[in-house]
CSV table of C-alpha atoms (C1' of nucleotides) in Angstrom, one decimal:
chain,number,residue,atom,x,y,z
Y,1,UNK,CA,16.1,75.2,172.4
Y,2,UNK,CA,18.3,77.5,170.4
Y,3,UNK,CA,20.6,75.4,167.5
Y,4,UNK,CA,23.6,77.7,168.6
Y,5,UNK,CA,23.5,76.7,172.3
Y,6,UNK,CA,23.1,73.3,171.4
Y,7,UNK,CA,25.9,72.9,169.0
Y,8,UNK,CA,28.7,75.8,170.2
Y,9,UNK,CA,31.5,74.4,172.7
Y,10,UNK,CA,31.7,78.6,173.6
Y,11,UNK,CA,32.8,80.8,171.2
Y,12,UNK,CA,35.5,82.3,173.0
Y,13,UNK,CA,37.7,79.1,173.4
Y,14,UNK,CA,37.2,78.9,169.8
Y,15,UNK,CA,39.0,81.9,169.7
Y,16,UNK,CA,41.9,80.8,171.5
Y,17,UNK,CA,42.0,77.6,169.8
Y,18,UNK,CA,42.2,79.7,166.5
Y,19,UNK,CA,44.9,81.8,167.7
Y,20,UNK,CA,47.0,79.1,169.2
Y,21,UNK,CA,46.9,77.3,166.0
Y,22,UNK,CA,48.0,80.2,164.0
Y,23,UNK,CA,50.7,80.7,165.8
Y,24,UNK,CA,51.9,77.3,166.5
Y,25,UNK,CA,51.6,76.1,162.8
Y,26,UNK,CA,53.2,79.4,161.7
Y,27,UNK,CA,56.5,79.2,164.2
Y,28,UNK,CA,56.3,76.3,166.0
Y,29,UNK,CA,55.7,74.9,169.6
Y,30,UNK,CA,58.8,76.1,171.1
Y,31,UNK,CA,58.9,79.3,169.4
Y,32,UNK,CA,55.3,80.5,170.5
Y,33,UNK,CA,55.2,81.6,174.0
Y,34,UNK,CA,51.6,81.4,176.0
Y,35,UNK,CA,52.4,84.9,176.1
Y,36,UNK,CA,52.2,85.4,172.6
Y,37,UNK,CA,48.8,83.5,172.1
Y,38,UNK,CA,47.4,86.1,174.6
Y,39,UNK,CA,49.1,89.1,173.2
Y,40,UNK,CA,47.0,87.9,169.9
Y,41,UNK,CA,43.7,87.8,171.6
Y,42,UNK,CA,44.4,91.3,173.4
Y,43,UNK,CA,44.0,89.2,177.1
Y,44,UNK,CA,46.6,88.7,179.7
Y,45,UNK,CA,48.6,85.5,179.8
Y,46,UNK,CA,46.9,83.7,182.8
Y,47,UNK,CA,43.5,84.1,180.9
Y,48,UNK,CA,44.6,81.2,179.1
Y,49,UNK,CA,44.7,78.6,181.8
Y,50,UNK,CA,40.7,78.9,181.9
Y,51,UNK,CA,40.7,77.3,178.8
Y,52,UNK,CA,42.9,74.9,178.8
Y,53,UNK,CA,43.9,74.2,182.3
Y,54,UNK,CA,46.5,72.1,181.4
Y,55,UNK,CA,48.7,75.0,179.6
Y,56,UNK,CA,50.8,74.9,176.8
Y,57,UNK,CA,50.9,71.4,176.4
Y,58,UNK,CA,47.2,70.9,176.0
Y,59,UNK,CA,46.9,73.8,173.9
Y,60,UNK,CA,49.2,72.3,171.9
Y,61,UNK,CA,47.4,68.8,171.4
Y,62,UNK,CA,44.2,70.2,170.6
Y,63,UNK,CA,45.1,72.7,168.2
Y,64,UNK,CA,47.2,69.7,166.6
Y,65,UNK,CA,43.4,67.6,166.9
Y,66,UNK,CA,41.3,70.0,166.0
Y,67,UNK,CA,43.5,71.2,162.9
Y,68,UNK,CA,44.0,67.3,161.6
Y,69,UNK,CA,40.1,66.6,161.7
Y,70,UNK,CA,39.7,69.9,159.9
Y,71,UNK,CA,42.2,68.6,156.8
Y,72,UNK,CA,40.6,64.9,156.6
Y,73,UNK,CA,37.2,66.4,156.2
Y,74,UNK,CA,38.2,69.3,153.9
Y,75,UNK,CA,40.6,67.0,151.7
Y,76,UNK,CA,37.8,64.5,151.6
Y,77,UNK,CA,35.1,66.8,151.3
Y,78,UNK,CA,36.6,68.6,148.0
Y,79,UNK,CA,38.1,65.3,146.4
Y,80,UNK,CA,34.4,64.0,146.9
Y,81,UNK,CA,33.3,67.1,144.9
Y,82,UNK,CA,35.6,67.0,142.4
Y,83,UNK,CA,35.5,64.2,139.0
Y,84,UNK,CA,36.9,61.7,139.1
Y,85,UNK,CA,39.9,62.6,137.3
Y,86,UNK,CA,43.6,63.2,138.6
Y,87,UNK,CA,44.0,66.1,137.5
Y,88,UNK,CA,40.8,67.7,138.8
Y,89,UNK,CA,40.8,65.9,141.8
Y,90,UNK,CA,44.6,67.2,142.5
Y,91,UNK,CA,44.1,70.5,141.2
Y,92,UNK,CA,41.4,70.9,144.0
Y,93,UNK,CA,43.2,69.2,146.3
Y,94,UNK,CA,46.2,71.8,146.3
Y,95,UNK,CA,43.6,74.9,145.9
Y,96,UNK,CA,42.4,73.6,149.2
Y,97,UNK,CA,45.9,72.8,151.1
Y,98,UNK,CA,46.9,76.7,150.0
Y,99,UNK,CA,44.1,78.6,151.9
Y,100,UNK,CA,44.5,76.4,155.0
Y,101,UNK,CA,46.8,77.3,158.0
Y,102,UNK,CA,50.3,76.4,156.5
Y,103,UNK,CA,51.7,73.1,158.7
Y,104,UNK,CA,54.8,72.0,158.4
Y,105,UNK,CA,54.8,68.4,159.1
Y,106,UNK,CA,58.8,67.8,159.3
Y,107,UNK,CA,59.0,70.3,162.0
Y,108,UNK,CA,56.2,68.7,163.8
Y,109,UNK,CA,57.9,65.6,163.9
Y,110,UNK,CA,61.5,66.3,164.8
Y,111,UNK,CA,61.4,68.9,166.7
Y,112,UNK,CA,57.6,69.7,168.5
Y,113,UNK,CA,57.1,66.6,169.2
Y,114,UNK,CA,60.4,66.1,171.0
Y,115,UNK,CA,58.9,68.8,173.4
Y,116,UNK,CA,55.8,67.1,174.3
Y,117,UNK,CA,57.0,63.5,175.0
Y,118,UNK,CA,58.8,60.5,174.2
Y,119,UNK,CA,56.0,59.1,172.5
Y,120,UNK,CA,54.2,61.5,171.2
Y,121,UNK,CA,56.0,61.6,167.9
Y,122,UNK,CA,54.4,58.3,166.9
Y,123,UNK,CA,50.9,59.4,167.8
Y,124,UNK,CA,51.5,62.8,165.6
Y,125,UNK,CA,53.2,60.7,163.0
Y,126,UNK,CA,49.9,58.2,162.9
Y,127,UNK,CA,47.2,61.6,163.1
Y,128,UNK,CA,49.3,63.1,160.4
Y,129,UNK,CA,49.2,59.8,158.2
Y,130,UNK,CA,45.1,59.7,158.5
Y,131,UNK,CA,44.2,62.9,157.8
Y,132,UNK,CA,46.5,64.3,155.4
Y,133,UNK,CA,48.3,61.8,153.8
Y,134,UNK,CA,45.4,58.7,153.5
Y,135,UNK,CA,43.0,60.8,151.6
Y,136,UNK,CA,45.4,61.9,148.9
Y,137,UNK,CA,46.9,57.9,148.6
Y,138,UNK,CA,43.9,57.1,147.8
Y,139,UNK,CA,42.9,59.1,145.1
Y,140,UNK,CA,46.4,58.5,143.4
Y,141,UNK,CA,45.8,54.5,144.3
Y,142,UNK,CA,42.4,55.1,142.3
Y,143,UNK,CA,44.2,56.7,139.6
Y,144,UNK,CA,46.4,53.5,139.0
Y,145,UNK,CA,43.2,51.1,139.3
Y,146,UNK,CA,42.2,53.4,136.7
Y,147,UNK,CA,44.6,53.1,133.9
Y,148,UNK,CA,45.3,56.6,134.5
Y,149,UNK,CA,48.8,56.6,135.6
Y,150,UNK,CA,51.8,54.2,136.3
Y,151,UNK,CA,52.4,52.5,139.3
Y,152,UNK,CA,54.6,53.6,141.7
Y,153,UNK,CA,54.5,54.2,145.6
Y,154,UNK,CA,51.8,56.8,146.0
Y,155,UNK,CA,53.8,58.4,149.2
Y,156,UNK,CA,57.0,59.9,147.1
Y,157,UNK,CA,54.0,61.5,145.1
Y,158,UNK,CA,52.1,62.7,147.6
Y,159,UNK,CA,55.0,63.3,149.8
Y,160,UNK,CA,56.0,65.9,146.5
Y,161,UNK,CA,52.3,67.5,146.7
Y,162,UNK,CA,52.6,68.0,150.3
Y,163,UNK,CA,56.1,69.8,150.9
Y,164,UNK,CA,55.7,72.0,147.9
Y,165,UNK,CA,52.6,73.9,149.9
Y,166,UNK,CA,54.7,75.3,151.9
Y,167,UNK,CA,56.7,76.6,149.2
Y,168,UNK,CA,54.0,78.0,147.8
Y,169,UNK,CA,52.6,79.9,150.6
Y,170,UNK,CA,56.1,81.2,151.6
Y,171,UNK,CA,56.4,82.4,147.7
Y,172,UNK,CA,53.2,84.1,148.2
Y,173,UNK,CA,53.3,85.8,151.4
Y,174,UNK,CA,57.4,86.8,150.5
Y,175,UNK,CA,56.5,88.0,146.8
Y,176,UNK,CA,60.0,85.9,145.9
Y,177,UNK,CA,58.5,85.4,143.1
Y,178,UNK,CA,56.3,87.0,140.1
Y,179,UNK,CA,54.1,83.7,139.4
Y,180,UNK,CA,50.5,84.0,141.0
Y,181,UNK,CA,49.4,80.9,143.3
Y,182,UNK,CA,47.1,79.3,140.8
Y,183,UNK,CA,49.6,79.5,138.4
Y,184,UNK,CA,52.0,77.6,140.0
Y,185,UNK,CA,49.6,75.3,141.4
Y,186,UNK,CA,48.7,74.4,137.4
Y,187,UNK,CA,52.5,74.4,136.5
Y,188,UNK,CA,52.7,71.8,139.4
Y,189,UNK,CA,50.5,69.8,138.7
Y,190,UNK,CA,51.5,69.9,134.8
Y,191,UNK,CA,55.1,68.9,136.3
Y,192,UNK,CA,53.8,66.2,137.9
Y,193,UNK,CA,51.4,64.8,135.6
Y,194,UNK,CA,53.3,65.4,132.3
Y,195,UNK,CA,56.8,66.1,133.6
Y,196,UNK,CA,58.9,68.5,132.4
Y,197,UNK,CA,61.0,66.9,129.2
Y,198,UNK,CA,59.8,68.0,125.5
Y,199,UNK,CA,58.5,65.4,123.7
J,1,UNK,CA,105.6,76.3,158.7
J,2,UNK,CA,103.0,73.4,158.8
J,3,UNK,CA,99.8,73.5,156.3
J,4,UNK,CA,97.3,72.7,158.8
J,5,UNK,CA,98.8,75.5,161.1
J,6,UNK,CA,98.0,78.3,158.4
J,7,UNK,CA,95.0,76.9,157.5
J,8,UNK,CA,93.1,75.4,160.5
J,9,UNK,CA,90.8,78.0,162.5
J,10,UNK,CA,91.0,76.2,165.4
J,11,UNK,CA,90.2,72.5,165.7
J,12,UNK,CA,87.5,73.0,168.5
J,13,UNK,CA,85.7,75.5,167.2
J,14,UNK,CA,84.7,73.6,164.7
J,15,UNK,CA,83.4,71.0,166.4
J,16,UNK,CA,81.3,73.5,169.0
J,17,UNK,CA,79.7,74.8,164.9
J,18,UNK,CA,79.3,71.4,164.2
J,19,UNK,CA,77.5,70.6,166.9
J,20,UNK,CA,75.4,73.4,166.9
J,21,UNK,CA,74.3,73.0,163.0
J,22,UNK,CA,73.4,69.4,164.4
J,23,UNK,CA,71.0,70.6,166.4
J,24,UNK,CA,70.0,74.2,164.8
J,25,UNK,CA,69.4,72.2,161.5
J,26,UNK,CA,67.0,69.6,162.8
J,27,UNK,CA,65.2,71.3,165.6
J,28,UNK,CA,65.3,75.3,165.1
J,29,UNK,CA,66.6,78.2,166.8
J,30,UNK,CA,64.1,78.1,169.5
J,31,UNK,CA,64.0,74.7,170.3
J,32,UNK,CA,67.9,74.2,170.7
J,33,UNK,CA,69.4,75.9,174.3
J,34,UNK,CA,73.2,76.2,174.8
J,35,UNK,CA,72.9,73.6,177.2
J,36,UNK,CA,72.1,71.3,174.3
J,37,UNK,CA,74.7,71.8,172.3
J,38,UNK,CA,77.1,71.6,174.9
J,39,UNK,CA,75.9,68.8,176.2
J,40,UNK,CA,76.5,67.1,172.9
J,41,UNK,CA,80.1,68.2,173.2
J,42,UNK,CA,80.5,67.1,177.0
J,43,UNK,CA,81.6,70.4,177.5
J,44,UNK,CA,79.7,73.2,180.3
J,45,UNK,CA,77.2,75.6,178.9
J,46,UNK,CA,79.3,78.3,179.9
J,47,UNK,CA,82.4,77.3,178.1
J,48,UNK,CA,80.9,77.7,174.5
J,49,UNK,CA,81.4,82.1,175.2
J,50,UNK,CA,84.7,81.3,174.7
J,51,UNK,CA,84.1,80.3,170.9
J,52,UNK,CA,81.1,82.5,170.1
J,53,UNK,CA,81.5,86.1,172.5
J,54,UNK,CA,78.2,87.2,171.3
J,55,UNK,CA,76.3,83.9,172.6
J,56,UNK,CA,73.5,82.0,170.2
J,57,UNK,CA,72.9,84.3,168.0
J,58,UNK,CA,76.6,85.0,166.6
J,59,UNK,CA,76.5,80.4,166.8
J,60,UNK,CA,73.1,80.6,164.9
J,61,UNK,CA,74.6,82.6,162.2
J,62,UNK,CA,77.8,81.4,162.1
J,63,UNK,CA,76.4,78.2,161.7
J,64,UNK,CA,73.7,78.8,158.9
J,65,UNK,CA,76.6,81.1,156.7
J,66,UNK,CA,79.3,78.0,157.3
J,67,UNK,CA,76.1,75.8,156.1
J,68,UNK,CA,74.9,77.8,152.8
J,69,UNK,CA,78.7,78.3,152.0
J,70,UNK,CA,79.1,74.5,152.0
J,71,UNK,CA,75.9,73.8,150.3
J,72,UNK,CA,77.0,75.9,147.5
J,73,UNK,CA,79.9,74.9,147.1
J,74,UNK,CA,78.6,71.1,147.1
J,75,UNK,CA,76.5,71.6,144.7
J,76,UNK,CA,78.4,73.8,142.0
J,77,UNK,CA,81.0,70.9,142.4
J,78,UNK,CA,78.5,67.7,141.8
J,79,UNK,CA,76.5,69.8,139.1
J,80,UNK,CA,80.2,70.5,137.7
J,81,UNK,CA,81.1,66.7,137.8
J,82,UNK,CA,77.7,65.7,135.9
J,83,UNK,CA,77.1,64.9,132.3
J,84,UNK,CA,75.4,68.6,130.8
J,85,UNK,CA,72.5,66.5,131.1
J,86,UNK,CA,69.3,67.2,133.1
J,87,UNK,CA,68.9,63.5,134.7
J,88,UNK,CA,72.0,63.4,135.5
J,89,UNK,CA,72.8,66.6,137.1
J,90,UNK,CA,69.4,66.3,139.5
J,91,UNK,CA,70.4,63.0,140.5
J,92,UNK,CA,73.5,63.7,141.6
J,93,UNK,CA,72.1,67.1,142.9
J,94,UNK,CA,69.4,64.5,145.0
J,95,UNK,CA,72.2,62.4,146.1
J,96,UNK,CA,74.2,65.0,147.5
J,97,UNK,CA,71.3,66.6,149.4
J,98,UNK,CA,70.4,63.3,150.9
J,99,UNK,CA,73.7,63.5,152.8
J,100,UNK,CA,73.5,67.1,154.3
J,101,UNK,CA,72.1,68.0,157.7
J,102,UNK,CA,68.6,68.2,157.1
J,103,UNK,CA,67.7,72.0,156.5
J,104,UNK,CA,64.3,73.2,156.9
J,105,UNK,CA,64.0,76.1,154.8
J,106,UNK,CA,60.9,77.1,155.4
J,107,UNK,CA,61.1,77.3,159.2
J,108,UNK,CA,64.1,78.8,158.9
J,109,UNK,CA,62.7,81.8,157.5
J,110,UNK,CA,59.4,81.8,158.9
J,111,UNK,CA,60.5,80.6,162.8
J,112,UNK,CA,64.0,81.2,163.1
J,113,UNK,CA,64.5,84.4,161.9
J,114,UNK,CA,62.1,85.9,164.0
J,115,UNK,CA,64.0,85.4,166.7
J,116,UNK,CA,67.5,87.2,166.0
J,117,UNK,CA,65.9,90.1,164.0
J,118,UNK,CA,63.1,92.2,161.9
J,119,UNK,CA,65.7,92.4,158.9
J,120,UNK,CA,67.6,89.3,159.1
J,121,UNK,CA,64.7,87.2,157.5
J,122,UNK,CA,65.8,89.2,154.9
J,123,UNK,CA,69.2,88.6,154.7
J,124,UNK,CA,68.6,84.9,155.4
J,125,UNK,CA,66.3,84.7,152.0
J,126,UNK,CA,69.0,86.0,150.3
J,127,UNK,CA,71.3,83.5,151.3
J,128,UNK,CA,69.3,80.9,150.5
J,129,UNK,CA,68.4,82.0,147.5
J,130,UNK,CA,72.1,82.2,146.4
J,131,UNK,CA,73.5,78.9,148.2
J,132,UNK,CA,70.7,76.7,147.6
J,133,UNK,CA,68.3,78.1,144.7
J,134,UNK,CA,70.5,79.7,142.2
J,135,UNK,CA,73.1,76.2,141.7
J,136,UNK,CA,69.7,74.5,140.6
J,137,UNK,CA,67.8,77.2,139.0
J,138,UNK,CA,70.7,77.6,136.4
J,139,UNK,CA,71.2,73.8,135.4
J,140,UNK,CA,67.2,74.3,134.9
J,141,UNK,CA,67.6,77.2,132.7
J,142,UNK,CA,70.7,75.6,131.1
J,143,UNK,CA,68.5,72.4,130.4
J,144,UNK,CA,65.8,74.7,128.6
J,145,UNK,CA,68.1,76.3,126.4
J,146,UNK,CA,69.3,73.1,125.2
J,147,UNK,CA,65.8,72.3,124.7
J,148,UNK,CA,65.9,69.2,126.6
J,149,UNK,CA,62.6,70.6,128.5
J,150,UNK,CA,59.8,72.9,128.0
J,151,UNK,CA,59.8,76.4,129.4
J,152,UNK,CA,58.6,77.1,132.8
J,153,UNK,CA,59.5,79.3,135.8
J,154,UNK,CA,62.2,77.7,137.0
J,155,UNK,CA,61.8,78.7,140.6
J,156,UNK,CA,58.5,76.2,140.9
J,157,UNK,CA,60.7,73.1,139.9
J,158,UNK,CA,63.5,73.9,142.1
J,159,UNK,CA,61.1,74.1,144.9
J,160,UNK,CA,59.9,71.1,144.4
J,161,UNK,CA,62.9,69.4,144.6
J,162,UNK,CA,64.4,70.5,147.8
J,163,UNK,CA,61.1,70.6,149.6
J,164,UNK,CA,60.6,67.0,148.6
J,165,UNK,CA,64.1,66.8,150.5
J,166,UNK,CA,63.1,66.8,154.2
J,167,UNK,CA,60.6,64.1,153.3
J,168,UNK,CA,62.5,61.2,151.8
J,169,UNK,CA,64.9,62.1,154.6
J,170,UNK,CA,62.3,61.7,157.2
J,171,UNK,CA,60.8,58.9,155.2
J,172,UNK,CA,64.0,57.1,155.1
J,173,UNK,CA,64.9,57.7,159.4
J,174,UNK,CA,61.4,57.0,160.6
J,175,UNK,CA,61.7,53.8,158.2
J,176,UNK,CA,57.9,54.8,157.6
J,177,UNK,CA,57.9,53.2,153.8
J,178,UNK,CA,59.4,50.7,152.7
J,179,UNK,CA,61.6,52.1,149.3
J,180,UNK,CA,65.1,53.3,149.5
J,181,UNK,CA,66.3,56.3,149.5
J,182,UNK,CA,68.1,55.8,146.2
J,183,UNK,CA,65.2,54.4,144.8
J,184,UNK,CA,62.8,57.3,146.0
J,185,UNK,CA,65.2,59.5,144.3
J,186,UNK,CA,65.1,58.0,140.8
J,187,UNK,CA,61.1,57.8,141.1
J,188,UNK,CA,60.9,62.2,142.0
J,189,UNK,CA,63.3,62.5,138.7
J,190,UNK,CA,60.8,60.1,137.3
J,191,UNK,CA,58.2,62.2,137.9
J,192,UNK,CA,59.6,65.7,137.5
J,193,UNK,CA,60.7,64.9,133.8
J,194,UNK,CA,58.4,62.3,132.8
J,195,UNK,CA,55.3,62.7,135.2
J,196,UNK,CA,52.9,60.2,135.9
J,197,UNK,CA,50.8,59.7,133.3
J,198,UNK,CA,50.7,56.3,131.3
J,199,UNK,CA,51.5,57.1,127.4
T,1,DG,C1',89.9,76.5,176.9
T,2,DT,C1',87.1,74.9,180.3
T,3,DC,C1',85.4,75.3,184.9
T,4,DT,C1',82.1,77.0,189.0
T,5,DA,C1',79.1,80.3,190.5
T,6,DT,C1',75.7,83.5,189.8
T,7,DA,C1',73.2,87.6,188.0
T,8,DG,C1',69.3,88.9,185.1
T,9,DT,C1',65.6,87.6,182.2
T,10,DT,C1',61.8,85.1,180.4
T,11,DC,C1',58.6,81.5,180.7
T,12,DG,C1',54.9,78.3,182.4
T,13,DA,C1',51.8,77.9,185.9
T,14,DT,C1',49.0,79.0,190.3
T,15,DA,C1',46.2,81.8,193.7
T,16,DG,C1',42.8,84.7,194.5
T,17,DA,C1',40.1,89.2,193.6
T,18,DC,C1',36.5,90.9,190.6
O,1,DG,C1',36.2,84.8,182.0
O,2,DT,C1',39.6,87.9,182.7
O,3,DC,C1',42.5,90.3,185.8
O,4,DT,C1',46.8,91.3,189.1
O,5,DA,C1',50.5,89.4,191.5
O,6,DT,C1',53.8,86.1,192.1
O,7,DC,C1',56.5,81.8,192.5
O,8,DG,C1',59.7,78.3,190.7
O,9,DA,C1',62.1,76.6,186.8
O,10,DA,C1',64.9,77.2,182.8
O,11,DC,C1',67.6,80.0,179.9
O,12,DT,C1',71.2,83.4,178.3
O,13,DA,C1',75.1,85.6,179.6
O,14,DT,C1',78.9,87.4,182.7
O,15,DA,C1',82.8,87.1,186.2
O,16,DG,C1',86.6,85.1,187.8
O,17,DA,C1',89.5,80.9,189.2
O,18,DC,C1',92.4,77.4,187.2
DNA sequence: GTCTATAGTTCGATAGAC
DNA sequence: GTCTATCGAACTATAGAC
């Protein structure tokens, strides 16, 4: 037997997985229409519903799966590659976050979620915990055990790391700004290391 | 005549653009109907065309220029009432942001503004940029002349700040740590000035 | 200033042909 | 796997009574 046929779950849902997620990371879950997921793909609009059956709300939830499971292993994968050393292992950490599909987390959680149901906020909130937020906790808990750096609760640090991405990304994309995305990536983490007074 | 006669536009207006920056703020443009924000005044759907003529849109901007104008204004006022001294001024800067309606920047331009117009995105960068950025990018750049810190593109720091924002707010309603605000606030200054590193 | 009633539009979803 | 066609629900907005 072929590898490919043994391993692809059909390339085409792929697709629409890939498109769905661009558009509901980009705008959000009430802002994207199932019409505008199809428009992407060049397909009609009930094309969708052989894919996910379920409609906008399964879409939704796997996009939001797949896209979690994606992070863990990426953030894991490049802070397993990188020394172990703060600064290298943040510095790659960020390069990663910035080519990835931009998420904005305190969207998901106040207002998607509301759209989907009554409990699903917790369920995102605990997905969102385990794949983005464990992985870089620990490496800043290692840190401490290291001597590296002072104690303190790793989530206002990592919580910092996290929301600036987006600032990033929308510097980027917007050209607001005349600094390059490695740049500010360094001066970042050179704020956040070193801080920012003379001394 | 009376003061509050000359000056008032209309008690109940207000409350219909209060209302509707409650729920603009926290869940987006998209997410929000007109039957949710008069149902948070007890009022019909209907009756909110007799405040805003030109229907969600005019109540979207409306809102988001009453918002800015406010948020400027706030912060020129607590950066005015600070020490000229860098710690100072970004906590009280924190403190006052804490207490405003969550505003997620990022969607706002990227989700929101899709929806009323190609050039508005625009327009709402710009007003952003004035309300929000400017107030904090000039006690930054006031802070390097004095010397007190070392020279950097402003723009990153500032970023970091009110992105960091929307998550000790979220941290602090979904009671998902265990710090204070206040003392989450203290700990970003902490880090912005001094950063992490043991020394 | 707020109501009821409703027109017009858009959306999510289903049925059935190919 | 994708299409056309269409239904019912939800939404924005308007008209007119009070």
């Amino acid at each position: 037997m072929t590898v490919s046929a043994a391993v692809k779950t059909s390339d085409s849902r792929e697709r629409v997985l890939d498109a769905a997620e661009k558009l509901f990371m980009e705008r959000g879950y009430a802002s994207v229409t199932m019409r505008d997921i199809a428009n992407l793909l060049g397909v009609r609009q009930a094309a969708l519903y052989y894919h996910a059956p379920q409609g906008k709300e399964q879409l939704f939830r796997e996009v939001v799966d797949r896209f979690m499971q994606r992070q863990q292993q990426g953030l894991e994968d490049v802070i397993a590659a990188a020394p172990s050393h703060l600064e290298h292992q943040l510095t790659a950490v960020m390069r990663w976050l910035v080519t990835q599909s931009p998420v904005d987390m305190i969207r998901m959680l106040r207002s998607d979620a509301s759209h989907i149901s009554e409990s699903y906020a917790a369920e995102l909130l605990r997905k969102v915990d385990q794949s983005m937020m464990r992985p870089l906790i620990t490496v800043v808990l290692a840190a401490q055990e290291r001597g590296e750096i002072r104690p303190l609760d790793p989530h206002v640090m990592v919580g910092m790391l996290l929301a600036v991405i987006n600032w990033i990304k929308y510097f980027d994309s917007s050209q607001a700004i005349s600094v390059s995305t490695d740049d500010m990536i360094h001066d970042i983490i050179g704020v956040v290391l070193h801080g920012v007074v003379n001394r």
